[in-house]
Amino acid sequence: MSIIKTNCHTHTNYCDGKCTAREMIESAIEKGFTTLGFSGHVPMNFPNEWAMTGEKLDKYCEIICSLKKEYADRIEILCGIELDADYELDKAYSFDYILSSVHQIHGKDKIYAIDLSPEELTECVNEEFGGSWSSMADYYFRSLAEFVVREKTDVVGHYDLITKFNKDFALFDETDEEYKKSALKWLDYIIDNKPEAVFEINTGAMFRCGNDTPYPASFILKRIGERGVRVTVSSDAHCTDALDFMFDKAKEHCKSCGIDRIYHLTRDGFKEEKI
Ligand SMILES: [Zn+2]
Ligand SMILES: [Zn+2]
């Protein structure tokens, strides 16, 4: 049993989470967490219903910092942010860490959400990529890779988020050579340019969509392992029930891909755990 238990990818009701920060902390203490990181969605430069507004961001920082002090003798709290390529943020904010993700694809006149519904993603593929899922995937992976390399990034969020609604390959074939080539090409691009970035093994879609395995898929995780890059386990929790959802399965997923250690984000940096 590990003595370190952490999760650096969690949301509260300041963005699209269902619970308050205090509820998340109380539950994390009950579950035996040693560190809990909050990663609220950064304000975005287009209208949406899931990210924080600038005003909410101020309150989020204020409340997390005060809870950090209040709970200091019971659990370590980190105030992070889930940055997105289309963010709008005063650079003066200083967060404990940055989780970098991409949640949308820019079409000619429209922005499509990747992770809101299979219908919207399919519409994007049909309208913008002539029905080619591998072209959409290449576009997505490139956007994410260039963003991660460009910005300060501690953790790379849900690398293959475009597979969220792809249980049993319902939307596209993940064994397609073109798809795999793009996923690995842009993964290598991140690792070549930002070898210190940590990739997350994210169980969020197992909780929300009933997917069998976490992000990223095995062929991607194997490459991460071969290249000796660090990984962390998180659940992208939007409620207390998801806080440590399927962490054991996530560790098994790592082992089956040749990865024998994971890293926990703490105040003093990433701590290694042999699994
Ligand atoms: Zn995300
Ligand atoms: Zn998230």
PDB file of C-alpha atoms and ligand atoms in Angstrom:
ATOM      1  CA  MET A   1       0.000   0.000   0.000  1.00  0.00           C
ATOM      2  CA  SER A   2       1.267   3.342  -0.986  1.00  0.00           C
ATOM      3  CA  ILE A   3       1.723   5.935   1.688  1.00  0.00           C
ATOM      4  CA  ILE A   4       1.233   8.674  -0.880  1.00  0.00           C
ATOM      5  CA  LYS A   5      -2.237   9.151  -2.309  1.00  0.00           C
ATOM      6  CA  THR A   6      -2.871  12.110  -4.576  1.00  0.00           C
ATOM      7  CA  ASN A   7      -4.985  13.484  -7.405  1.00  0.00           C
ATOM      8  CA  CYS A   8      -3.940  16.600  -9.305  1.00  0.00           C
ATOM      9  CA  HIS A   9      -6.929  16.700 -11.668  1.00  0.00           C
ATOM     10  CA  THR A  10     -10.116  17.745  -9.862  1.00  0.00           C
ATOM     11  CA  HIS A  11     -12.882  20.287 -10.411  1.00  0.00           C
ATOM     12  CA  THR A  12     -15.261  22.174  -8.128  1.00  0.00           C
ATOM     13  CA  ASN A  13     -18.499  24.084  -8.585  1.00  0.00           C
ATOM     14  CA  TYR A  14     -16.441  27.142  -9.524  1.00  0.00           C
ATOM     15  CA  CYS A  15     -16.348  25.556 -12.990  1.00  0.00           C
ATOM     16  CA  ASP A  16     -18.223  22.418 -14.114  1.00  0.00           C
ATOM     17  CA  GLY A  17     -17.693  20.338 -10.968  1.00  0.00           C
ATOM     18  CA  LYS A  18     -20.691  19.323  -8.850  1.00  0.00           C
ATOM     19  CA  CYS A  19     -19.179  19.711  -5.360  1.00  0.00           C
ATOM     20  CA  THR A  20     -17.647  22.506  -3.363  1.00  0.00           C
ATOM     21  CA  ALA A  21     -13.909  22.611  -2.718  1.00  0.00           C
ATOM     22  CA  ARG A  22     -14.586  21.872   0.964  1.00  0.00           C
ATOM     23  CA  GLU A  23     -16.674  18.782   0.101  1.00  0.00           C
ATOM     24  CA  MET A  24     -13.894  17.527  -2.150  1.00  0.00           C
ATOM     25  CA  ILE A  25     -11.302  18.050   0.592  1.00  0.00           C
ATOM     26  CA  GLU A  26     -13.395  16.365   3.316  1.00  0.00           C
ATOM     27  CA  SER A  27     -13.972  13.375   1.050  1.00  0.00           C
ATOM     28  CA  ALA A  28     -10.292  13.206   0.090  1.00  0.00           C
ATOM     29  CA  ILE A  29      -9.332  13.101   3.778  1.00  0.00           C
ATOM     30  CA  GLU A  30     -11.812  10.264   4.345  1.00  0.00           C
ATOM     31  CA  LYS A  31     -10.334   8.369   1.409  1.00  0.00           C
ATOM     32  CA  GLY A  32      -6.823   8.759   2.832  1.00  0.00           C
ATOM     33  CA  PHE A  33      -5.396  11.268   0.384  1.00  0.00           C
ATOM     34  CA  THR A  34      -2.146  12.967   1.342  1.00  0.00           C
ATOM     35  CA  THR A  35      -2.338  15.676  -1.355  1.00  0.00           C
ATOM     36  CA  LEU A  36      -5.291  17.044  -3.299  1.00  0.00           C
ATOM     37  CA  GLY A  37      -4.720  19.359  -6.253  1.00  0.00           C
ATOM     38  CA  PHE A  38      -7.487  21.503  -7.688  1.00  0.00           C
ATOM     39  CA  SER A  39      -7.368  22.181 -11.418  1.00  0.00           C
ATOM     40  CA  GLY A  40     -10.306  24.445 -12.258  1.00  0.00           C
ATOM     41  CA  HIS A  41     -10.932  25.188 -15.939  1.00  0.00           C
ATOM     42  CA  VAL A  42      -9.179  28.414 -16.898  1.00  0.00           C
ATOM     43  CA  PRO A  43     -11.428  31.198 -18.307  1.00  0.00           C
ATOM     44  CA  MET A  44     -11.786  30.765 -22.072  1.00  0.00           C
ATOM     45  CA  ASN A  45     -11.744  33.312 -24.884  1.00  0.00           C
ATOM     46  CA  PHE A  46     -15.162  32.185 -26.227  1.00  0.00           C
ATOM     47  CA  PRO A  47     -18.569  31.739 -24.553  1.00  0.00           C
ATOM     48  CA  ASN A  48     -19.041  28.373 -22.827  1.00  0.00           C
ATOM     49  CA  GLU A  49     -20.765  26.751 -19.878  1.00  0.00           C
ATOM     50  CA  TRP A  50     -17.920  24.776 -18.341  1.00  0.00           C
ATOM     51  CA  ALA A  51     -14.979  27.057 -17.593  1.00  0.00           C
ATOM     52  CA  MET A  52     -14.558  29.630 -14.824  1.00  0.00           C
ATOM     53  CA  THR A  53     -15.211  33.284 -15.571  1.00  0.00           C
ATOM     54  CA  GLY A  54     -12.556  35.822 -14.589  1.00  0.00           C
ATOM     55  CA  GLU A  55     -14.609  36.710 -11.522  1.00  0.00           C
ATOM     56  CA  LYS A  56     -14.992  33.071 -10.477  1.00  0.00           C
ATOM     57  CA  LEU A  57     -11.271  32.549 -10.968  1.00  0.00           C
ATOM     58  CA  ASP A  58     -10.516  35.237  -8.389  1.00  0.00           C
ATOM     59  CA  LYS A  59     -12.862  33.569  -5.907  1.00  0.00           C
ATOM     60  CA  TYR A  60     -11.453  30.128  -6.714  1.00  0.00           C
ATOM     61  CA  CYS A  61      -7.900  31.252  -5.948  1.00  0.00           C
ATOM     62  CA  GLU A  62      -9.046  32.969  -2.767  1.00  0.00           C
ATOM     63  CA  ILE A  63     -11.023  30.012  -1.402  1.00  0.00           C
ATOM     64  CA  ILE A  64      -8.455  27.338  -2.300  1.00  0.00           C
ATOM     65  CA  CYS A  65      -5.706  29.370  -0.646  1.00  0.00           C
ATOM     66  CA  SER A  66      -7.756  29.822   2.518  1.00  0.00           C
ATOM     67  CA  LEU A  67      -8.680  26.091   2.602  1.00  0.00           C
ATOM     68  CA  LYS A  68      -5.019  25.242   2.067  1.00  0.00           C
ATOM     69  CA  LYS A  69      -4.240  26.997   5.346  1.00  0.00           C
ATOM     70  CA  GLU A  70      -7.297  25.700   7.203  1.00  0.00           C
ATOM     71  CA  TYR A  71      -6.576  22.039   6.363  1.00  0.00           C
ATOM     72  CA  ALA A  72      -2.766  22.263   6.515  1.00  0.00           C
ATOM     73  CA  ASP A  73      -2.471  19.764   9.385  1.00  0.00           C
ATOM     74  CA  ARG A  74      -4.774  17.210   7.727  1.00  0.00           C
ATOM     75  CA  ILE A  75      -4.039  17.259   4.001  1.00  0.00           C
ATOM     76  CA  GLU A  76      -1.822  19.106   1.550  1.00  0.00           C
ATOM     77  CA  ILE A  77      -3.863  21.235  -0.855  1.00  0.00           C
ATOM     78  CA  LEU A  78      -2.520  22.580  -4.145  1.00  0.00           C
ATOM     79  CA  CYS A  79      -4.077  25.381  -6.162  1.00  0.00           C
ATOM     80  CA  GLY A  80      -3.580  24.484  -9.814  1.00  0.00           C
ATOM     81  CA  ILE A  81      -5.322  25.293 -13.054  1.00  0.00           C
ATOM     82  CA  GLU A  82      -6.392  23.298 -16.111  1.00  0.00           C
ATOM     83  CA  LEU A  83      -5.039  25.520 -18.844  1.00  0.00           C
ATOM     84  CA  ASP A  84      -6.478  25.238 -22.351  1.00  0.00           C
ATOM     85  CA  ALA A  85      -4.992  26.430 -25.645  1.00  0.00           C
ATOM     86  CA  ASP A  86      -7.843  28.969 -25.946  1.00  0.00           C
ATOM     87  CA  TYR A  87      -7.369  30.459 -22.523  1.00  0.00           C
ATOM     88  CA  GLU A  88      -7.837  33.991 -21.400  1.00  0.00           C
ATOM     89  CA  LEU A  89      -5.839  34.582 -18.283  1.00  0.00           C
ATOM     90  CA  ASP A  90      -3.864  37.341 -16.683  1.00  0.00           C
ATOM     91  CA  LYS A  91      -0.372  35.902 -16.553  1.00  0.00           C
ATOM     92  CA  ALA A  92       0.052  37.440 -13.093  1.00  0.00           C
ATOM     93  CA  TYR A  93      -1.822  34.512 -11.539  1.00  0.00           C
ATOM     94  CA  SER A  94       0.630  32.136  -9.978  1.00  0.00           C
ATOM     95  CA  PHE A  95      -0.640  28.623  -9.584  1.00  0.00           C
ATOM     96  CA  ASP A  96       1.023  25.736  -7.800  1.00  0.00           C
ATOM     97  CA  TYR A  97       0.993  23.800 -11.077  1.00  0.00           C
ATOM     98  CA  ILE A  98      -0.412  23.821 -14.587  1.00  0.00           C
ATOM     99  CA  LEU A  99      -2.263  20.970 -16.235  1.00  0.00           C
ATOM    100  CA  SER A 100      -2.420  21.573 -19.985  1.00  0.00           C
ATOM    101  CA  SER A 101      -5.326  20.258 -22.064  1.00  0.00           C
ATOM    102  CA  VAL A 102      -7.197  20.962 -25.283  1.00  0.00           C
ATOM    103  CA  HIS A 103     -10.999  20.574 -25.297  1.00  0.00           C
ATOM    104  CA  GLN A 104     -12.069  21.926 -28.692  1.00  0.00           C
ATOM    105  CA  ILE A 105     -11.296  22.010 -32.389  1.00  0.00           C
ATOM    106  CA  HIS A 106     -11.416  25.201 -34.424  1.00  0.00           C
ATOM    107  CA  GLY A 107     -13.365  24.855 -37.640  1.00  0.00           C
ATOM    108  CA  LYS A 108     -13.678  27.460 -40.401  1.00  0.00           C
ATOM    109  CA  ASP A 109     -16.460  29.415 -38.655  1.00  0.00           C
ATOM    110  CA  LYS A 110     -17.195  27.328 -35.615  1.00  0.00           C
ATOM    111  CA  ILE A 111     -15.583  25.897 -32.502  1.00  0.00           C
ATOM    112  CA  TYR A 112     -16.459  22.260 -31.797  1.00  0.00           C
ATOM    113  CA  ALA A 113     -16.246  20.726 -28.327  1.00  0.00           C
ATOM    114  CA  ILE A 114     -14.382  17.413 -28.329  1.00  0.00           C
ATOM    115  CA  ASP A 115     -15.774  16.054 -25.103  1.00  0.00           C
ATOM    116  CA  LEU A 116     -19.378  17.244 -24.811  1.00  0.00           C
ATOM    117  CA  SER A 117     -21.134  14.745 -27.109  1.00  0.00           C
ATOM    118  CA  PRO A 118     -20.280  12.165 -29.793  1.00  0.00           C
ATOM    119  CA  GLU A 119     -22.669  14.020 -32.114  1.00  0.00           C
ATOM    120  CA  GLU A 120     -20.718  17.279 -31.922  1.00  0.00           C
ATOM    121  CA  LEU A 121     -17.379  15.566 -32.535  1.00  0.00           C
ATOM    122  CA  THR A 122     -18.839  13.613 -35.473  1.00  0.00           C
ATOM    123  CA  GLU A 123     -20.257  16.832 -36.909  1.00  0.00           C
ATOM    124  CA  CYS A 124     -16.799  18.361 -36.665  1.00  0.00           C
ATOM    125  CA  VAL A 125     -15.210  15.429 -38.520  1.00  0.00           C
ATOM    126  CA  ASN A 126     -17.838  15.558 -41.264  1.00  0.00           C
ATOM    127  CA  GLU A 127     -17.942  19.327 -41.711  1.00  0.00           C
ATOM    128  CA  GLU A 128     -14.287  20.196 -41.285  1.00  0.00           C
ATOM    129  CA  PHE A 129     -12.293  17.086 -42.201  1.00  0.00           C
ATOM    130  CA  GLY A 130     -14.378  15.520 -44.990  1.00  0.00           C
ATOM    131  CA  GLY A 131     -15.349  12.644 -42.712  1.00  0.00           C
ATOM    132  CA  SER A 132     -11.734  11.688 -41.980  1.00  0.00           C
ATOM    133  CA  TRP A 133     -11.250  10.824 -38.305  1.00  0.00           C
ATOM    134  CA  SER A 134      -7.506  10.455 -38.769  1.00  0.00           C
ATOM    135  CA  SER A 135      -7.274  14.010 -40.190  1.00  0.00           C
ATOM    136  CA  MET A 136      -9.243  15.362 -37.231  1.00  0.00           C
ATOM    137  CA  ALA A 137      -7.010  13.390 -34.881  1.00  0.00           C
ATOM    138  CA  ASP A 138      -3.849  14.754 -36.482  1.00  0.00           C
ATOM    139  CA  TYR A 139      -5.209  18.288 -36.110  1.00  0.00           C
ATOM    140  CA  TYR A 140      -6.128  17.706 -32.464  1.00  0.00           C
ATOM    141  CA  PHE A 141      -2.824  16.080 -31.476  1.00  0.00           C
ATOM    142  CA  ARG A 142      -0.882  18.820 -33.227  1.00  0.00           C
ATOM    143  CA  SER A 143      -2.891  21.567 -31.426  1.00  0.00           C
ATOM    144  CA  LEU A 144      -2.268  19.907 -28.092  1.00  0.00           C
ATOM    145  CA  ALA A 145       1.424  19.238 -28.729  1.00  0.00           C
ATOM    146  CA  GLU A 146       2.185  22.759 -29.903  1.00  0.00           C
ATOM    147  CA  PHE A 147       0.281  24.233 -26.971  1.00  0.00           C
ATOM    148  CA  VAL A 148       2.008  22.036 -24.389  1.00  0.00           C
ATOM    149  CA  VAL A 149       5.432  22.870 -25.779  1.00  0.00           C
ATOM    150  CA  ARG A 150       4.640  26.600 -25.994  1.00  0.00           C
ATOM    151  CA  GLU A 151       3.292  27.059 -22.448  1.00  0.00           C
ATOM    152  CA  LYS A 152       4.513  26.249 -18.983  1.00  0.00           C
ATOM    153  CA  THR A 153       3.239  22.702 -18.463  1.00  0.00           C
ATOM    154  CA  ASP A 154       3.656  20.435 -15.474  1.00  0.00           C
ATOM    155  CA  VAL A 155       1.135  17.790 -16.506  1.00  0.00           C
ATOM    156  CA  VAL A 156      -0.275  16.924 -19.945  1.00  0.00           C
ATOM    157  CA  GLY A 157      -4.044  16.359 -19.576  1.00  0.00           C
ATOM    158  CA  HIS A 158      -5.967  13.421 -21.127  1.00  0.00           C
ATOM    159  CA  TYR A 159      -3.686  13.029 -24.165  1.00  0.00           C
ATOM    160  CA  ASP A 160      -6.220  11.181 -26.371  1.00  0.00           C
ATOM    161  CA  LEU A 161      -9.384  12.963 -25.202  1.00  0.00           C
ATOM    162  CA  ILE A 162     -10.867  12.437 -28.693  1.00  0.00           C
ATOM    163  CA  THR A 163     -11.446   8.786 -27.687  1.00  0.00           C
ATOM    164  CA  LYS A 164     -13.847   9.768 -24.881  1.00  0.00           C
ATOM    165  CA  PHE A 165     -16.937   8.509 -26.762  1.00  0.00           C
ATOM    166  CA  ASN A 166     -15.088   5.758 -28.606  1.00  0.00           C
ATOM    167  CA  LYS A 167     -15.791   2.777 -26.359  1.00  0.00           C
ATOM    168  CA  ASP A 168     -15.623  -0.391 -28.533  1.00  0.00           C
ATOM    169  CA  PHE A 169     -14.438   1.904 -31.338  1.00  0.00           C
ATOM    170  CA  ALA A 170     -17.995   3.204 -31.752  1.00  0.00           C
ATOM    171  CA  LEU A 171     -16.795   6.261 -33.688  1.00  0.00           C
ATOM    172  CA  PHE A 172     -13.472   5.295 -35.282  1.00  0.00           C
ATOM    173  CA  ASP A 173     -10.865   2.565 -35.412  1.00  0.00           C
ATOM    174  CA  GLU A 174      -8.000   3.323 -33.030  1.00  0.00           C
ATOM    175  CA  THR A 175      -5.895   0.591 -34.656  1.00  0.00           C
ATOM    176  CA  ASP A 176      -5.915   2.521 -37.935  1.00  0.00           C
ATOM    177  CA  GLU A 177      -2.270   3.110 -38.952  1.00  0.00           C
ATOM    178  CA  GLU A 178      -2.793   6.772 -39.862  1.00  0.00           C
ATOM    179  CA  TYR A 179      -4.409   7.462 -36.499  1.00  0.00           C
ATOM    180  CA  LYS A 180      -1.646   5.716 -34.576  1.00  0.00           C
ATOM    181  CA  LYS A 181       1.022   7.498 -36.600  1.00  0.00           C
ATOM    182  CA  SER A 182      -0.397  10.925 -35.693  1.00  0.00           C
ATOM    183  CA  ALA A 183      -0.879  10.076 -32.025  1.00  0.00           C
ATOM    184  CA  LEU A 184       2.742   8.903 -31.723  1.00  0.00           C
ATOM    185  CA  LYS A 185       4.276  11.594 -33.922  1.00  0.00           C
ATOM    186  CA  TRP A 186       2.883  14.416 -31.785  1.00  0.00           C
ATOM    187  CA  LEU A 187       3.606  12.525 -28.586  1.00  0.00           C
ATOM    188  CA  ASP A 188       7.252  12.318 -29.653  1.00  0.00           C
ATOM    189  CA  TYR A 189       7.163  16.017 -30.493  1.00  0.00           C
ATOM    190  CA  ILE A 190       6.112  16.824 -26.902  1.00  0.00           C
ATOM    191  CA  ILE A 191       8.698  14.482 -25.408  1.00  0.00           C
ATOM    192  CA  ASP A 192      11.505  15.784 -27.659  1.00  0.00           C
ATOM    193  CA  ASN A 193      10.740  19.377 -26.726  1.00  0.00           C
ATOM    194  CA  LYS A 194       9.485  19.031 -23.160  1.00  0.00           C
ATOM    195  CA  PRO A 195      10.909  15.826 -21.671  1.00  0.00           C
ATOM    196  CA  GLU A 196      10.146  17.017 -18.144  1.00  0.00           C
ATOM    197  CA  ALA A 197       6.360  17.109 -18.739  1.00  0.00           C
ATOM    198  CA  VAL A 198       4.397  14.423 -16.900  1.00  0.00           C
ATOM    199  CA  PHE A 199       1.557  12.627 -18.711  1.00  0.00           C
ATOM    200  CA  GLU A 200      -1.591  11.805 -16.813  1.00  0.00           C
ATOM    201  CA  ILE A 201      -3.264   8.425 -16.730  1.00  0.00           C
ATOM    202  CA  ASN A 202      -6.804   9.760 -16.443  1.00  0.00           C
ATOM    203  CA  THR A 203      -9.768   7.596 -15.369  1.00  0.00           C
ATOM    204  CA  GLY A 204     -12.352  10.361 -16.009  1.00  0.00           C
ATOM    205  CA  ALA A 205     -14.071   8.659 -18.958  1.00  0.00           C
ATOM    206  CA  MET A 206     -14.205   5.353 -17.046  1.00  0.00           C
ATOM    207  CA  PHE A 207     -16.304   7.164 -14.449  1.00  0.00           C
ATOM    208  CA  ARG A 208     -18.399   9.278 -16.780  1.00  0.00           C
ATOM    209  CA  CYS A 209     -18.738   7.100 -19.900  1.00  0.00           C
ATOM    210  CA  GLY A 210     -18.052   3.589 -18.606  1.00  0.00           C
ATOM    211  CA  ASN A 211     -14.910   3.233 -20.737  1.00  0.00           C
ATOM    212  CA  ASP A 212     -12.830   0.121 -20.026  1.00  0.00           C
ATOM    213  CA  THR A 213      -9.433   1.799 -19.746  1.00  0.00           C
ATOM    214  CA  PRO A 214      -8.110   5.231 -18.831  1.00  0.00           C
ATOM    215  CA  TYR A 215      -6.555   7.760 -21.218  1.00  0.00           C
ATOM    216  CA  PRO A 216      -4.177   7.298 -22.892  1.00  0.00           C
ATOM    217  CA  ALA A 217      -4.646   4.078 -24.888  1.00  0.00           C
ATOM    218  CA  SER A 218      -2.110   1.257 -24.490  1.00  0.00           C
ATOM    219  CA  PHE A 219      -0.102   1.927 -27.672  1.00  0.00           C
ATOM    220  CA  ILE A 220       0.432   5.531 -26.536  1.00  0.00           C
ATOM    221  CA  LEU A 221       1.263   4.602 -22.979  1.00  0.00           C
ATOM    222  CA  LYS A 222       3.772   2.005 -24.197  1.00  0.00           C
ATOM    223  CA  ARG A 223       5.598   4.699 -26.145  1.00  0.00           C
ATOM    224  CA  ILE A 224       5.563   6.970 -23.077  1.00  0.00           C
ATOM    225  CA  GLY A 225       7.134   4.120 -21.104  1.00  0.00           C
ATOM    226  CA  GLU A 226       9.721   3.356 -23.793  1.00  0.00           C
ATOM    227  CA  ARG A 227      10.785   6.983 -23.841  1.00  0.00           C
ATOM    228  CA  GLY A 228      11.185   7.025 -20.072  1.00  0.00           C
ATOM    229  CA  VAL A 229       8.729   9.861 -19.490  1.00  0.00           C
ATOM    230  CA  ARG A 230       6.959  10.165 -16.138  1.00  0.00           C
ATOM    231  CA  VAL A 231       3.238   9.549 -15.611  1.00  0.00           C
ATOM    232  CA  THR A 232       0.785  10.455 -12.859  1.00  0.00           C
ATOM    233  CA  VAL A 233      -2.597   8.899 -12.051  1.00  0.00           C
ATOM    234  CA  SER A 234      -5.660  11.156 -11.784  1.00  0.00           C
ATOM    235  CA  SER A 235      -9.414  10.899 -12.183  1.00  0.00           C
ATOM    236  CA  ASP A 236     -10.489  14.301 -13.554  1.00  0.00           C
ATOM    237  CA  ALA A 237     -12.958  14.247 -10.649  1.00  0.00           C
ATOM    238  CA  HIS A 238     -16.031  16.457 -10.985  1.00  0.00           C
ATOM    239  CA  CYS A 239     -17.565  15.073  -7.766  1.00  0.00           C
ATOM    240  CA  THR A 240     -16.413  13.346  -4.571  1.00  0.00           C
ATOM    241  CA  ASP A 241     -17.376   9.850  -5.817  1.00  0.00           C
ATOM    242  CA  ALA A 242     -14.829  10.110  -8.597  1.00  0.00           C
ATOM    243  CA  LEU A 243     -11.896  11.205  -6.427  1.00  0.00           C
ATOM    244  CA  ASP A 244      -9.983   7.916  -6.511  1.00  0.00           C
ATOM    245  CA  PHE A 245     -12.064   6.115  -9.104  1.00  0.00           C
ATOM    246  CA  MET A 246     -10.321   3.054 -10.582  1.00  0.00           C
ATOM    247  CA  PHE A 247      -6.843   4.083  -9.460  1.00  0.00           C
ATOM    248  CA  ASP A 248      -5.943   0.397  -9.096  1.00  0.00           C
ATOM    249  CA  LYS A 249      -7.039  -0.273 -12.646  1.00  0.00           C
ATOM    250  CA  ALA A 250      -5.011   2.717 -13.836  1.00  0.00           C
ATOM    251  CA  LYS A 251      -1.909   1.265 -12.185  1.00  0.00           C
ATOM    252  CA  GLU A 252      -2.607  -2.112 -13.822  1.00  0.00           C
ATOM    253  CA  HIS A 253      -2.922  -0.300 -17.159  1.00  0.00           C
ATOM    254  CA  CYS A 254       0.540   1.204 -16.544  1.00  0.00           C
ATOM    255  CA  LYS A 255       2.079  -2.144 -15.658  1.00  0.00           C
ATOM    256  CA  SER A 256       0.569  -3.821 -18.730  1.00  0.00           C
ATOM    257  CA  CYS A 257       2.298  -1.128 -20.807  1.00  0.00           C
ATOM    258  CA  GLY A 258       5.697  -1.664 -19.198  1.00  0.00           C
ATOM    259  CA  ILE A 259       5.540   1.234 -16.735  1.00  0.00           C
ATOM    260  CA  ASP A 260       6.545   0.292 -13.199  1.00  0.00           C
ATOM    261  CA  ARG A 261       6.437   3.649 -11.431  1.00  0.00           C
ATOM    262  CA  ILE A 262       4.080   6.573 -11.221  1.00  0.00           C
ATOM    263  CA  TYR A 263       4.633  10.087  -9.903  1.00  0.00           C
ATOM    264  CA  HIS A 264       2.554  12.029  -7.403  1.00  0.00           C
ATOM    265  CA  LEU A 265       2.406  15.790  -7.632  1.00  0.00           C
ATOM    266  CA  THR A 266       3.085  17.335  -4.196  1.00  0.00           C
ATOM    267  CA  ARG A 267       4.146  20.732  -2.898  1.00  0.00           C
ATOM    268  CA  ASP A 268       7.752  19.539  -3.084  1.00  0.00           C
ATOM    269  CA  GLY A 269       7.513  18.358  -6.683  1.00  0.00           C
ATOM    270  CA  PHE A 270       6.832  14.918  -8.129  1.00  0.00           C
ATOM    271  CA  LYS A 271       7.279  11.967  -5.753  1.00  0.00           C
ATOM    272  CA  GLU A 272       7.958   8.524  -7.177  1.00  0.00           C
ATOM    273  CA  GLU A 273       5.930   5.432  -6.302  1.00  0.00           C
ATOM    274  CA  LYS A 274       6.944   1.967  -7.487  1.00  0.00           C
ATOM    275  CA  ILE A 275       3.862   0.007  -8.521  1.00  0.00           C
TER     276      ILE A 275
HETATM  277 ZN    ZN B   1     -10.000  18.423 -19.373  1.00  0.00          ZN
HETATM  278 ZN    ZN B   2     -10.499  18.409 -16.141  1.00  0.00          ZN
END
